[in-house]
Amino acid sequence: MEREPLISLIEKIVKRLASEIVTPKYVKRAVYGATAHKLPADKMERVVRESSEEFERAVIAKVEAKVDRLIEIIRDSDPNAQGWRPSGIPRKDISGHARLALLEHVKRLEEIKKNRLDELEEKKAYVNRLKEQIKELDDGSFSILTANTVQN
């Protein structure tokens, strides 16, 4: 694995990131928060540029160290060693780990279903009780009224 193309790519990414993060708006806010002073436009431009460059240097230095460490680990490892994806098919290799989460999810869904069915049974029983009360209170006068209106 070559280091230089990787570092070059990282530098491009960090520069783009710095241009989006270290903006005059954020620098103004930081300077004003730290000093309670507002800087003139020319000084603010310089502070933004220097802040961006310092941010880039710091991030690139840290990332380069991590990349160097990863390259060292790759060089020192056995090329025939089995990796974290033994089959080389990510979906198959992760299925064992995902299965536990899916089983938990199914269990929660079954509990929710049971609760909803219990609620439904309670509501059905309540509706049946109301129907019985209506039958007890019904003296037939409403049906006579509707029959008379239909005939007229």
Tab-separated table of C-alpha atoms in Angstrom:
chain	number	residue	atom	x	y	z
A	1	MET	CA	0.000	0.000	0.000
A	2	GLU	CA	1.462	3.326	-1.043
A	3	ARG	CA	1.408	6.158	1.427
A	4	GLU	CA	1.700	9.216	-0.822
A	5	PRO	CA	-1.525	8.885	-2.868
A	6	LEU	CA	-3.441	8.278	0.337
A	7	ILE	CA	-1.911	11.302	2.082
A	8	SER	CA	-2.563	13.445	-0.996
A	9	LEU	CA	-6.221	12.463	-0.939
A	10	ILE	CA	-6.448	13.151	2.788
A	11	GLU	CA	-4.879	16.595	2.300
A	12	LYS	CA	-7.491	17.457	-0.340
A	13	ILE	CA	-10.294	16.328	1.929
A	14	VAL	CA	-8.920	18.240	4.919
A	15	LYS	CA	-8.479	21.423	2.864
A	16	ARG	CA	-12.080	21.201	1.713
A	17	LEU	CA	-13.201	20.514	5.255
A	18	ALA	CA	-11.191	23.462	6.560
A	19	SER	CA	-12.736	25.781	3.982
A	20	GLU	CA	-16.189	24.759	5.201
A	21	ILE	CA	-15.410	24.829	8.914
A	22	VAL	CA	-13.042	27.765	9.317
A	23	THR	CA	-15.222	30.525	7.900
A	24	PRO	CA	-15.220	34.250	8.709
A	25	LYS	CA	-18.536	33.845	10.521
A	26	TYR	CA	-17.172	31.259	12.961
A	27	VAL	CA	-13.834	32.995	13.385
A	28	LYS	CA	-15.550	36.333	14.139
A	29	ARG	CA	-17.659	34.624	16.760
A	30	ALA	CA	-14.631	32.887	18.298
A	31	VAL	CA	-12.507	36.052	18.343
A	32	TYR	CA	-15.326	38.119	19.810
A	33	GLY	CA	-16.070	35.421	22.393
A	34	ALA	CA	-12.417	35.239	23.453
A	35	THR	CA	-11.504	38.934	23.346
A	36	ALA	CA	-14.816	40.859	23.198
A	37	HIS	CA	-13.294	42.844	20.300
A	38	LYS	CA	-14.278	43.073	16.668
A	39	LEU	CA	-11.452	42.858	14.156
A	40	PRO	CA	-11.226	44.972	11.006
A	41	ALA	CA	-11.892	43.145	7.721
A	42	ASP	CA	-8.222	42.900	6.652
A	43	LYS	CA	-7.137	41.443	9.998
A	44	MET	CA	-10.122	39.115	10.023
A	45	GLU	CA	-9.133	37.817	6.587
A	46	ARG	CA	-5.618	37.108	7.849
A	47	VAL	CA	-6.921	35.412	11.014
A	48	VAL	CA	-9.259	33.226	8.948
A	49	ARG	CA	-6.453	32.237	6.572
A	50	GLU	CA	-4.024	31.460	9.412
A	51	SER	CA	-6.687	29.574	11.369
A	52	SER	CA	-7.529	27.494	8.322
A	53	GLU	CA	-3.866	26.700	7.676
A	54	GLU	CA	-3.283	25.764	11.315
A	55	PHE	CA	-6.391	23.574	11.329
A	56	GLU	CA	-5.179	21.821	8.163
A	57	ARG	CA	-1.687	21.258	9.575
A	58	ALA	CA	-2.979	19.868	12.867
A	59	VAL	CA	-5.515	17.521	11.295
A	60	ILE	CA	-3.163	16.315	8.564
A	61	ALA	CA	-0.425	15.610	11.118
A	62	LYS	CA	-2.778	13.524	13.258
A	63	VAL	CA	-4.245	11.675	10.281
A	64	GLU	CA	-0.782	10.996	8.809
A	65	ALA	CA	0.267	9.417	12.095
A	66	LYS	CA	-2.812	7.172	12.046
A	67	VAL	CA	-2.249	6.251	8.384
A	68	ASP	CA	1.398	5.405	9.095
A	69	ARG	CA	0.309	3.204	11.990
A	70	LEU	CA	-2.279	1.423	9.801
A	71	ILE	CA	0.262	0.852	7.035
A	72	GLU	CA	2.669	-0.553	9.613
A	73	ILE	CA	-0.020	-2.916	10.920
A	74	ILE	CA	-0.809	-4.043	7.365
A	75	ARG	CA	2.868	-4.700	6.599
A	76	ASP	CA	3.372	-6.620	9.848
A	77	SER	CA	0.274	-8.770	9.454
A	78	ASP	CA	0.214	-12.141	7.775
A	79	PRO	CA	-1.179	-11.761	4.230
A	80	ASN	CA	-2.916	-15.129	4.558
A	81	ALA	CA	-4.536	-14.304	7.889
A	82	GLN	CA	-8.285	-14.495	8.051
A	83	GLY	CA	-9.834	-11.053	8.382
A	84	TRP	CA	-12.958	-9.929	10.132
A	85	ARG	CA	-14.951	-10.948	7.045
A	86	PRO	CA	-13.979	-14.589	6.649
A	87	SER	CA	-16.275	-15.326	3.713
A	88	GLY	CA	-15.701	-12.024	1.962
A	89	ILE	CA	-19.462	-11.476	1.735
A	90	PRO	CA	-20.359	-8.726	4.213
A	91	ARG	CA	-24.079	-9.550	4.355
A	92	LYS	CA	-23.326	-13.172	5.218
A	93	ASP	CA	-20.609	-12.342	7.740
A	94	ILE	CA	-22.708	-9.848	9.673
A	95	SER	CA	-25.861	-11.967	9.768
A	96	GLY	CA	-24.878	-13.607	13.061
A	97	HIS	CA	-24.519	-10.244	14.766
A	98	ALA	CA	-27.621	-8.779	13.173
A	99	ARG	CA	-29.718	-11.825	14.051
A	100	LEU	CA	-29.702	-10.993	17.780
A	101	ALA	CA	-30.962	-7.489	17.103
A	102	LEU	CA	-33.612	-8.821	14.735
A	103	LEU	CA	-34.781	-11.386	17.283
A	104	GLU	CA	-35.108	-8.662	19.913
A	105	HIS	CA	-37.058	-6.555	17.440
A	106	VAL	CA	-39.387	-9.466	16.619
A	107	LYS	CA	-39.925	-10.054	20.343
A	108	ARG	CA	-40.878	-6.383	20.860
A	109	LEU	CA	-43.232	-6.518	17.873
A	110	GLU	CA	-44.906	-9.660	19.234
A	111	GLU	CA	-45.427	-7.934	22.595
A	112	ILE	CA	-46.950	-4.928	20.842
A	113	LYS	CA	-49.213	-7.230	18.812
A	114	LYS	CA	-50.352	-9.035	21.961
A	115	ASN	CA	-51.113	-5.717	23.677
A	116	ARG	CA	-53.077	-4.482	20.662
A	117	LEU	CA	-55.076	-7.728	20.474
A	118	ASP	CA	-55.871	-7.473	24.202
A	119	GLU	CA	-57.032	-3.879	23.705
A	120	LEU	CA	-59.147	-4.980	20.741
A	121	GLU	CA	-60.795	-7.732	22.801
A	122	GLU	CA	-61.576	-5.233	25.577
A	123	LYS	CA	-63.124	-2.844	23.066
A	124	LYS	CA	-65.166	-5.638	21.474
A	125	ALA	CA	-66.464	-6.647	24.906
A	126	TYR	CA	-67.339	-3.012	25.640
A	127	VAL	CA	-69.207	-2.689	22.321
A	128	ASN	CA	-71.104	-5.916	23.049
A	129	ARG	CA	-72.086	-4.602	26.509
A	130	LEU	CA	-73.337	-1.394	24.892
A	131	LYS	CA	-75.347	-3.405	22.356
A	132	GLU	CA	-76.926	-5.399	25.194
A	133	GLN	CA	-77.816	-2.186	27.026
A	134	ILE	CA	-79.372	-0.791	23.852
A	135	LYS	CA	-81.426	-3.979	23.410
A	136	GLU	CA	-82.614	-3.744	27.025
A	137	LEU	CA	-83.597	-0.095	26.618
A	138	ASP	CA	-85.155	-0.523	23.172
A	139	ASP	CA	-88.940	-0.629	23.396
A	140	GLY	CA	-89.436	-0.784	19.641
A	141	SER	CA	-90.695	2.784	19.329
A	142	PHE	CA	-87.799	3.875	17.129
A	143	SER	CA	-88.446	1.157	14.577
A	144	ILE	CA	-92.152	2.114	14.502
A	145	LEU	CA	-91.184	5.761	13.947
A	146	THR	CA	-88.900	4.893	11.057
A	147	ALA	CA	-91.545	2.626	9.520
A	148	ASN	CA	-94.117	5.438	9.680
A	149	THR	CA	-91.734	7.916	8.030
A	150	VAL	CA	-90.963	5.504	5.248
A	151	GLN	CA	-94.664	4.933	4.547
A	152	ASN	CA	-95.472	8.668	4.395
